């Protein structure tokens, strides 16, 4: 078994490092300097800063990694031709999307260049320094002191670059090109039902480490023995073999020094009969310390097991019903893309108030505060890869992109007890190419992380030619651990009363989660229960749907669509939608609709 874990861990490291520079794990507990704040920006719809007038990239012409916009724009001489100037340009607050900060950029999809200058005193002679982005949507090119550091593709996962070799004490400057144009071959693709918030949308930090440091670790309860804790640790640096690594879990009186192998990897197994297991009712987190003679990092990790048995989901061996809600990553405080601890607290406190022990973070990885807070609050989490609707299934670059985004969120959140499900996709039309794409993603995920469950939000259909029996007719249903599907009977499919006539024929002996159901309602629009967009109509859809779905024998939970009204360019009905998808149980102003209390009562009565 030990051999298996070594292979597993090397896989994790090799894949994450080949995807980008090796992702620094647990940045929130590392020595760091925030670069959050006001950054200069220049809007560049024709990408003049990247291409010459013949649309050839500057980068390939002169020295690699140069672009017209990265020069520090200090007019070197009065004869020099410069047609832009960062220092005289406008600023915006980072982290933060540009759409919700700048009226002129409300619908903007294209390139914006950002610049931040700073001085930096390295704390110790041979320390190393990295720049770390929590996320940037969608395609990001990063330059530092005139050199190209690299590119990241994907709008919802972290990435970092080492800058040690380029760092100066004074006048460092970072230039970042962010392009949020939607493309057919991207992940997600052209069409989504959410706002395409562009920009540097999460925290930016400078992280200083020892020359050889603990860059990654995976410490979890053994999947097959709840009295065992398995761990793999990766060192990063020039001197990583035969290093003494001390692992401590003080409260379990575990303290062990282990020597790293030639790859800088340490594997360990601890036994303890005293582990307090993490659960929704008792979200117990242990302090875990990993240190070498140069570096020390701490984390708070919950130990729990999550499995399926037939149609049950077992948390620590006990059957659990997932009382959930779907959430988009929008700030309930400022609007726009959410990113802060305060945003996460407000959203998860509403979920708790609703009676939830589970949330579906739709349709892409949310910021790290969400999962760390879920760990503390005892909320189980479904995390999702943005393989949404009509992805370019046959495009190899699209698959590599989807796989890399999955690798990055697994790398970031693999030690979070709250995360129990990795979702491969949402509402993707079945086809051979799609089945191959998703099955490969699922196999990759199982290799990266054999400790969690795989699912995807599938679609339902008529059972044979019946008009009153629904089923899941999808080959990918044979691959997932948990069978999940979206259904909108009563909204997109007939009126609320229709739910009374529908029965469900689910042949798979697997746990069933309804990943979406719901209806739109404009807060404070009141009418009879058959008047669409009224709160009463939404309330009726919830009443009828809960009754219908509760009859499904394998039902183990829901995550209705959705906690809060959210912005979408697809929702333009004047006086009702006005750019918002209105299926929230709470309005964008934080006002609860009548259906909120229907679901709350159902969950509070659910044992
Ligand atoms: C779909 C989709 C959501 C969308 C919702 C809706 O199921 O998964 O992203 O917002 O339906 O139409 O409101």
XYZ file of C-alpha atoms and ligand atoms in Angstrom:
620
model
C 0.000 0.000 0.000
C 2.882 2.371 0.849
C 4.149 2.079 -2.734
C 0.702 3.134 -3.962
C 0.794 6.320 -1.917
C 4.270 7.229 -3.153
C 3.082 6.843 -6.749
C -0.073 8.796 -5.937
C 1.831 11.640 -4.397
C 4.433 11.859 -7.132
C 1.541 11.990 -9.573
C 0.028 14.904 -7.669
C 3.292 16.783 -7.678
C 4.333 15.935 -11.206
C 1.004 16.914 -12.708
C 0.540 20.095 -10.712
C 4.110 21.234 -11.426
C 3.884 20.366 -15.149
C 0.595 22.324 -15.384
C 2.132 25.504 -13.939
C 5.077 26.183 -11.674
C 4.435 23.894 -8.695
C 1.506 25.420 -6.818
C 2.406 26.639 -3.330
C 0.065 24.915 -0.914
C -1.649 26.703 2.001
C -0.616 30.259 1.096
C -2.783 31.678 3.900
C -0.383 30.395 6.543
C 2.816 31.456 4.787
C 5.007 34.507 5.287
C 3.504 36.918 2.755
C 3.116 40.526 1.703
C -0.222 41.502 0.204
C -0.242 43.294 -3.122
C -3.965 43.978 -2.806
C -4.893 47.610 -3.304
C -5.076 50.133 -6.150
C -3.442 49.000 -9.400
C -3.054 51.134 -12.525
C -4.905 49.796 -15.555
C -5.166 50.371 -19.298
C -8.054 49.026 -21.385
C -6.696 47.476 -24.592
C -9.548 46.088 -26.736
C -7.331 45.665 -29.820
C -4.448 44.202 -27.757
C -2.020 46.812 -29.078
C 0.136 46.057 -26.110
C 0.646 42.492 -27.239
C 0.490 42.515 -31.071
C 2.069 44.791 -33.669
C -0.043 46.374 -36.392
C 0.233 43.166 -38.422
C -1.156 41.291 -35.408
C 2.137 39.488 -34.740
C 2.975 39.113 -31.035
C 5.786 41.383 -29.886
C 6.931 38.492 -27.721
C 8.279 36.513 -30.683
C 9.971 39.467 -32.370
C 12.646 40.962 -30.114
C 13.545 39.284 -26.800
C 11.038 36.630 -25.700
C 8.648 37.837 -23.034
C 8.721 41.481 -24.001
C 5.556 43.334 -24.900
C 4.961 46.972 -25.717
C 3.011 47.542 -22.524
C 5.361 46.070 -20.001
C 8.014 48.802 -20.287
C 7.875 50.886 -17.144
C 6.569 53.733 -19.242
C 8.885 56.322 -17.804
C 9.376 58.547 -20.790
C 13.131 57.945 -21.227
C 13.640 60.859 -23.626
C 11.521 63.613 -25.179
C 11.934 61.986 -28.606
C 10.752 58.531 -27.487
C 7.332 57.528 -28.917
C 5.107 56.169 -26.159
C 1.331 56.156 -26.733
C 0.370 55.004 -23.249
C 1.411 55.776 -19.709
C 0.445 53.554 -16.792
C 1.342 56.117 -14.161
C -1.047 58.670 -15.651
C -3.797 56.076 -16.160
C -6.766 55.327 -13.904
C -6.612 52.804 -11.030
C -8.905 50.094 -9.786
C -9.053 48.015 -6.638
C -7.443 44.559 -6.794
C -8.749 41.962 -6.072
C -11.904 42.829 -7.944
C -13.508 42.350 -11.330
C -13.558 45.371 -13.653
C -17.236 44.978 -14.666
C -18.615 45.910 -11.238
C -15.982 48.588 -10.518
C -16.042 50.651 -13.711
C -19.314 51.653 -15.377
C -17.576 51.757 -18.794
C -16.389 48.152 -18.313
C -19.788 46.736 -17.249
C -20.086 44.560 -20.389
C -16.391 44.703 -21.381
C -14.872 41.455 -22.641
C -11.303 41.780 -23.801
C -7.844 42.702 -22.527
C -7.010 45.005 -19.636
C -3.394 45.624 -18.577
C -2.595 46.147 -14.904
C 0.515 47.556 -13.260
C 1.684 47.590 -9.646
C 5.000 48.984 -8.384
C 6.563 48.130 -5.046
C 9.786 48.028 -3.047
C 10.820 44.831 -1.291
C 13.368 43.989 1.403
C 14.053 40.275 1.421
C 14.086 39.030 5.001
C 16.966 36.598 4.758
C 19.863 36.326 2.312
C 19.069 33.094 0.442
C 15.280 33.151 0.839
C 13.047 32.822 -2.197
C 10.098 34.979 -3.285
C 7.034 34.021 -5.322
C 4.097 35.996 -6.641
C 0.815 34.162 -6.039
C -2.588 34.913 -7.625
C -5.752 33.444 -6.024
C -7.365 33.634 -9.473
C -7.581 35.852 -12.554
C -10.285 35.536 -15.232
C -9.588 34.304 -17.849
C -6.220 34.279 -19.710
C -3.407 35.931 -17.732
C 0.106 36.885 -18.841
C 2.423 38.022 -16.041
C 5.572 40.174 -16.479
C 7.929 41.204 -13.697
C 10.647 43.875 -13.975
C 10.581 43.516 -17.738
C 10.627 39.743 -17.956
C 7.750 37.393 -18.884
C 7.073 35.058 -15.945
C 4.409 32.988 -17.681
C 0.781 32.569 -18.633
C -2.178 31.031 -16.812
C -5.426 29.899 -18.430
C -8.585 29.457 -16.360
C -10.574 31.945 -14.356
C -11.041 30.255 -10.978
C -7.849 28.544 -9.782
C -4.609 29.792 -8.212
C -1.182 30.063 -9.812
C 2.240 31.390 -8.832
C 5.644 32.281 -10.316
C 9.055 32.560 -8.642
C 10.559 36.061 -8.857
C 13.627 35.630 -6.628
C 16.060 36.045 -9.513
C 14.442 39.308 -10.733
C 13.597 41.003 -7.427
C 15.209 44.362 -6.540
C 14.996 46.421 -3.353
C 13.414 49.393 -5.115
C 11.032 50.081 -8.011
C 9.886 46.564 -8.783
C 6.935 46.509 -11.136
C 4.467 43.835 -12.098
C 2.511 44.101 -15.346
C -0.407 41.712 -15.877
C -2.398 41.238 -19.075
C -5.880 39.807 -18.377
C -8.150 38.796 -21.235
C -11.663 37.561 -20.389
C -12.884 37.041 -23.974
C -15.110 33.966 -24.196
C -14.014 31.378 -26.751
C -15.637 28.232 -28.151
C -12.629 26.095 -27.152
C -12.337 27.582 -23.638
C -13.484 26.106 -20.294
C -16.203 27.319 -19.841
C -17.158 27.850 -23.448
C -19.023 30.761 -25.115
C -22.401 30.376 -23.416
C -22.894 30.458 -19.635
C -25.676 31.634 -17.358
C -23.455 33.847 -15.228
C -21.641 37.172 -15.634
C -18.214 36.928 -17.256
C -16.441 38.989 -14.573
C -12.975 39.837 -15.902
C -9.835 40.790 -14.045
C -7.567 39.868 -11.161
C -10.452 38.586 -9.116
C -8.743 37.208 -5.973
C -5.876 38.098 -3.585
C -2.369 38.747 -4.925
C 0.491 37.991 -2.515
C 4.264 37.953 -2.428
C 5.297 34.815 -0.585
C 8.778 34.522 0.926
C 10.133 31.078 1.697
C 13.370 29.484 2.853
C 15.646 28.301 0.055
C 14.416 24.756 0.701
C 10.853 24.683 1.979
C 7.716 22.580 2.452
C 5.846 23.358 -0.772
C 3.042 20.795 -0.658
C 1.451 18.120 1.536
C -1.588 15.851 1.540
C -2.607 14.703 5.047
C -5.832 12.720 5.287
C -7.544 9.934 7.187
C -6.789 6.569 5.562
C -9.712 5.671 3.274
C -9.806 2.130 4.640
C -8.761 2.561 8.275
C -10.251 5.349 10.413
C -7.529 4.864 12.997
C -4.803 5.772 10.500
C -3.671 9.150 9.165
C -1.665 9.078 5.923
C 0.551 11.864 4.777
C 2.777 12.839 1.883
C 5.002 15.923 2.035
C 6.937 17.541 -0.817
C 9.997 19.728 -0.314
C 11.045 22.316 -2.887
C 14.594 23.628 -3.325
C 18.085 22.615 -4.302
C 18.728 20.474 -1.288
C 15.622 18.335 -0.779
C 16.895 14.777 -0.330
C 17.621 13.229 3.072
C 16.216 16.297 4.857
C 14.740 15.748 8.310
C 11.049 16.665 8.294
C 9.169 16.914 11.588
C 5.415 16.236 11.478
C 3.371 17.086 14.583
C -0.281 16.780 15.504
C 0.132 17.941 19.123
C -3.374 17.129 20.298
C -2.948 13.499 19.200
C 0.510 13.443 20.789
C 1.950 12.684 17.352
C 5.434 13.977 16.680
C 7.708 12.200 14.244
C 10.827 13.098 12.312
C 11.143 11.422 8.916
C 13.880 11.749 6.299
C 12.901 12.833 2.782
C 13.782 10.596 -0.174
C 15.814 11.646 -3.202
C 12.764 13.467 -4.641
C 12.281 15.481 -1.476
C 9.210 13.408 -0.627
C 8.239 12.192 2.826
C 5.521 9.579 3.334
C 4.086 8.691 6.715
C 1.302 6.760 8.404
C 0.232 7.563 11.963
C -2.092 5.413 14.058
C -4.352 6.783 16.760
C -7.443 5.529 18.508
C -8.161 9.011 19.847
C -9.043 10.882 16.632
C -12.051 13.208 16.942
C -13.610 12.916 13.495
C -14.681 15.983 11.554
C -18.397 16.136 10.737
C -21.149 18.645 10.006
C -22.320 18.370 13.608
C -18.802 18.480 15.057
C -16.341 20.162 12.624
C -13.243 19.330 14.640
C -9.991 20.664 13.159
C -6.527 19.596 14.348
C -3.484 21.808 14.263
C -0.923 20.117 12.029
C 2.690 21.324 11.947
C 5.260 20.404 9.319
C 8.794 21.726 9.703
C 12.403 21.328 8.618
C 15.457 23.079 10.047
C 14.721 25.969 7.622
C 10.963 26.086 7.219
C 7.790 25.647 9.249
C 4.172 25.603 8.148
C 0.960 24.963 10.040
C -2.531 24.083 8.976
C -5.887 23.158 10.485
C -7.062 19.817 9.117
C -10.208 17.806 9.820
C -10.055 14.017 9.665
C -13.145 12.274 8.321
C -14.093 9.494 5.958
C -16.579 9.898 3.104
C -17.838 6.878 1.183
C -20.888 5.507 -0.564
C -22.516 2.175 0.178
C -25.310 1.275 -2.224
C -27.535 4.342 -2.293
C -26.179 5.807 0.962
C -23.563 8.461 1.541
C -21.578 7.618 4.678
C -19.758 10.304 6.656
C -17.513 8.536 9.183
C -19.516 5.389 8.498
C -22.860 7.032 9.299
C -25.561 7.730 6.680
C -25.974 11.451 6.003
C -28.641 13.439 4.114
C -27.187 16.477 2.314
C -29.418 19.468 3.043
C -27.929 21.845 0.550
C -28.178 24.903 -1.639
C -26.325 25.996 -4.781
C -24.215 29.164 -4.620
C -22.588 31.362 -7.274
C -19.476 33.334 -6.280
C -20.992 36.830 -6.162
C -20.387 39.241 -3.318
C -23.595 39.710 -1.291
C -21.999 42.906 0.033
C -20.594 44.735 -3.037
C -22.004 42.786 -5.959
C -19.564 41.555 -8.569
C -17.206 38.598 -8.161
C -16.899 37.539 -4.513
C -13.416 37.031 -3.075
C -13.266 37.996 0.602
C -13.694 36.223 3.900
C -16.630 38.578 4.622
C -18.342 37.555 1.361
C -17.906 33.901 2.272
C -19.114 34.401 5.843
C -22.315 36.109 4.692
C -23.127 33.433 2.089
C -22.377 30.482 4.358
C -24.247 32.034 7.307
C -27.319 32.343 5.053
C -26.878 28.678 4.102
C -26.675 27.736 7.790
C -29.783 29.840 8.520
C -31.565 27.929 5.753
C -30.782 24.715 7.657
C -28.030 23.518 5.311
C -25.208 21.122 6.134
C -24.035 21.161 2.493
C -23.410 23.619 -0.366
C -22.827 23.180 -4.093
C -20.241 25.761 -5.153
C -21.411 26.284 -8.736
C -20.151 26.218 -11.505
C -16.400 26.694 -10.910
C -13.969 26.614 -7.934
C -14.769 29.421 -5.475
C -12.124 31.316 -3.476
C -10.221 29.481 -0.771
C -12.004 31.353 2.044
C -15.214 29.468 1.164
C -13.750 25.993 1.725
C -11.703 26.990 4.772
C -14.801 28.551 6.335
C -16.851 25.462 5.429
C -14.221 23.417 7.309
C -14.763 25.582 10.397
C -18.582 25.720 10.131
C -19.193 22.035 9.406
C -20.610 22.513 5.906
C -19.970 19.748 3.354
C -18.939 20.999 -0.093
C -19.427 20.025 -3.757
C -16.712 21.716 -5.857
C -17.172 21.925 -9.612
C -14.959 22.187 -12.686
C -16.387 24.759 -15.173
C -17.048 22.108 -17.854
C -20.419 23.691 -18.533
C -22.949 23.010 -21.350
C -21.466 22.704 -24.863
C -17.704 22.283 -24.357
C -15.446 21.481 -27.363
C -15.256 17.800 -26.477
C -12.959 16.785 -29.347
C -10.410 19.567 -28.798
C -7.284 18.213 -27.054
C -6.281 21.679 -25.791
C -9.731 22.057 -24.243
C -9.302 18.750 -22.422
C -5.808 19.722 -21.198
C -7.237 23.021 -19.947
C -10.133 21.304 -18.116
C -7.734 18.785 -16.588
C -5.321 21.506 -15.471
C -8.077 23.526 -13.789
C -9.177 20.360 -11.990
C -5.573 19.592 -10.958
C -5.241 23.094 -9.503
C -8.393 23.041 -7.393
C -7.584 19.528 -6.109
C -4.061 20.696 -5.283
C -5.427 23.727 -3.420
C -8.252 22.017 -1.481
C -7.072 18.408 -1.007
C -6.656 18.943 2.760
C -10.107 20.428 3.321
C -12.367 17.992 5.204
C -15.478 19.903 4.069
C -14.827 19.087 0.396
C -16.448 15.690 -0.272
C -17.400 15.800 -3.980
C -15.473 16.760 -7.111
C -17.968 17.551 -9.877
C -16.746 16.994 -13.400
C -19.365 19.052 -15.252
C -22.781 20.677 -15.445
C -25.610 19.866 -17.883
C -23.414 18.599 -20.713
C -25.208 17.061 -23.712
C -24.395 13.311 -23.988
C -22.215 12.081 -26.886
C -19.343 9.623 -27.283
C -16.804 12.466 -27.300
C -18.335 13.980 -24.146
C -18.377 10.605 -22.374
C -14.694 10.037 -23.181
C -13.796 13.588 -22.060
C -15.644 13.292 -18.734
C -14.532 9.707 -18.046
C -10.900 10.713 -18.562
C -11.412 13.653 -16.182
C -12.989 11.305 -13.615
C -10.113 8.801 -13.867
C -7.585 11.614 -13.555
C -9.405 12.937 -10.477
C -9.459 9.502 -8.828
C -5.691 9.247 -9.320
C -5.100 12.745 -7.930
C -7.389 12.185 -4.962
C -8.780 8.700 -4.203
C -10.317 9.964 -0.951
C -13.318 11.901 -2.328
C -16.441 11.191 -4.411
C -16.951 11.965 -8.098
C -20.165 13.406 -9.505
C -21.541 15.753 -12.189
C -24.826 17.583 -12.673
C -26.471 15.439 -15.357
C -29.758 15.975 -17.193
C -32.951 13.954 -16.869
C -35.231 12.716 -19.679
C -38.503 10.888 -20.353
C -38.403 7.189 -19.525
C -38.891 5.544 -22.913
C -41.935 7.265 -24.464
C -43.684 7.892 -21.173
C -44.945 11.390 -20.452
C -45.091 10.930 -16.706
C -41.988 8.885 -15.859
C -38.534 10.510 -15.832
C -35.152 8.847 -15.691
C -31.415 9.453 -16.127
C -30.386 8.109 -19.498
C -26.660 8.957 -19.486
C -23.637 6.616 -19.748
C -21.640 8.862 -17.430
C -24.099 7.854 -14.684
C -22.172 4.550 -14.616
C -18.903 6.346 -13.870
C -19.875 8.709 -11.041
C -19.969 7.706 -7.360
C -22.971 9.959 -6.701
C -25.761 10.284 -9.274
C -26.757 13.950 -9.532
C -29.079 15.709 -11.942
C -30.848 19.015 -12.525
C -34.611 19.141 -13.085
C -36.964 22.124 -13.500
C -40.453 20.621 -13.600
C -42.782 23.479 -12.727
C -40.567 26.190 -14.242
C -39.017 25.296 -17.621
C -41.122 22.183 -17.850
C -44.835 22.757 -17.222
C -46.392 24.487 -14.220
C -45.963 23.620 -10.501
C -48.936 21.225 -10.582
C -47.118 19.020 -13.138
C -44.864 17.658 -10.363
C -47.903 15.820 -8.956
C -48.057 13.604 -12.059
C -44.359 12.785 -12.428
C -42.600 9.728 -10.993
C -38.898 8.895 -11.235
C -37.349 5.647 -12.406
C -33.718 5.604 -11.227
C -32.088 2.271 -12.046
C -28.631 2.942 -10.587
C -28.036 1.671 -7.060
C -26.179 4.863 -6.154
C -26.881 7.846 -3.896
C -29.007 10.444 -5.729
C -28.533 14.191 -5.278
C -30.787 16.677 -7.044
C -28.151 19.220 -8.040
C -30.705 21.815 -9.188
C -34.382 22.637 -9.089
C -36.088 26.012 -8.611
C -38.054 28.889 -10.070
C -37.685 32.620 -10.573
C -39.395 35.227 -8.385
C -39.041 38.968 -8.108
C -38.787 39.899 -4.452
C -42.013 41.636 -3.219
C -43.980 40.748 -6.361
C -47.040 38.992 -4.859
C -49.886 37.263 -6.741
C -51.626 33.883 -6.831
C -49.493 30.715 -7.006
C -50.007 30.334 -10.762
C -48.680 33.804 -11.607
C -45.120 33.405 -12.874
C -42.411 35.572 -11.230
C -44.484 35.975 -8.048
C -43.019 34.818 -4.748
C -46.083 32.595 -4.413
C -45.302 30.809 -7.695
C -41.726 30.093 -6.543
C -43.045 28.943 -3.162
C -45.474 26.546 -4.902
C -42.701 25.101 -7.092
C -40.688 24.337 -3.940
C -43.675 22.776 -2.150
C -44.593 20.556 -5.111
C -40.996 19.661 -6.035
C -39.972 18.622 -2.524
C -42.993 16.334 -2.338
C -42.234 14.762 -5.746
C -38.479 14.267 -5.208
C -38.838 12.981 -1.670
C -40.388 9.818 -3.178
C -37.102 8.871 -4.902
C -35.855 5.903 -2.911
C -32.124 6.633 -3.395
C -32.524 10.366 -2.614
C -29.670 11.555 -0.360
C -29.872 15.311 -0.774
C -30.563 18.468 -2.762
C -28.830 21.699 -3.716
C -31.751 23.796 -5.103
C -30.985 26.612 -7.546
C -30.012 29.008 -5.902
C -29.215 30.871 -2.651
C -29.062 34.441 -4.029
C -30.271 36.197 -7.213
C -27.199 36.616 -9.435
C -26.199 38.581 -12.511
C -26.473 37.023 -15.958
C -26.432 38.706 -19.390
C -29.063 36.140 -20.443
C -31.759 37.510 -18.092
C -33.091 40.739 -19.556
C -36.825 40.864 -18.747
C -37.433 44.525 -17.764
C -38.844 45.231 -14.271
C -38.452 41.567 -13.292
C -34.952 40.312 -14.189
C -33.088 43.502 -15.243
C -29.896 41.466 -15.747
C -30.457 39.116 -12.816
C -31.306 35.419 -12.707
C -34.152 35.564 -10.169
C -34.119 31.950 -8.895
C -32.490 33.052 -5.655
C -34.223 32.322 -2.344
C -32.715 35.661 -1.345
C -32.682 38.814 -3.488
C -29.419 40.572 -4.399
C -30.323 43.061 -1.650
C -30.314 40.278 0.961
C -34.127 39.991 1.317
C -35.542 36.497 1.870
C -38.370 35.335 -0.399
C -41.256 33.080 0.748
C -39.668 29.955 -0.772
C -36.665 30.400 1.576
C -38.927 29.465 4.483
C -40.430 26.464 2.660
C -36.980 24.926 2.205
C -35.914 25.946 5.721
C -38.928 24.159 7.203
C -38.265 21.057 5.075
C -34.618 20.898 6.222
C -35.413 21.577 9.859
C -37.950 18.754 9.807
C -35.521 16.383 8.010
C -33.791 14.128 10.516
C -29.273 25.414 -15.426
C -27.829 25.760 -15.144
C -27.677 26.991 -14.292
C -28.686 28.040 -14.717
C -30.056 27.487 -14.372
C -31.154 28.459 -14.786
O -29.613 24.271 -14.768
O -27.124 24.710 -14.535
O -26.346 27.486 -14.467
O -28.465 29.272 -14.045
O -30.302 26.293 -15.091
O -31.634 28.317 -15.906
O -31.462 29.343 -13.983
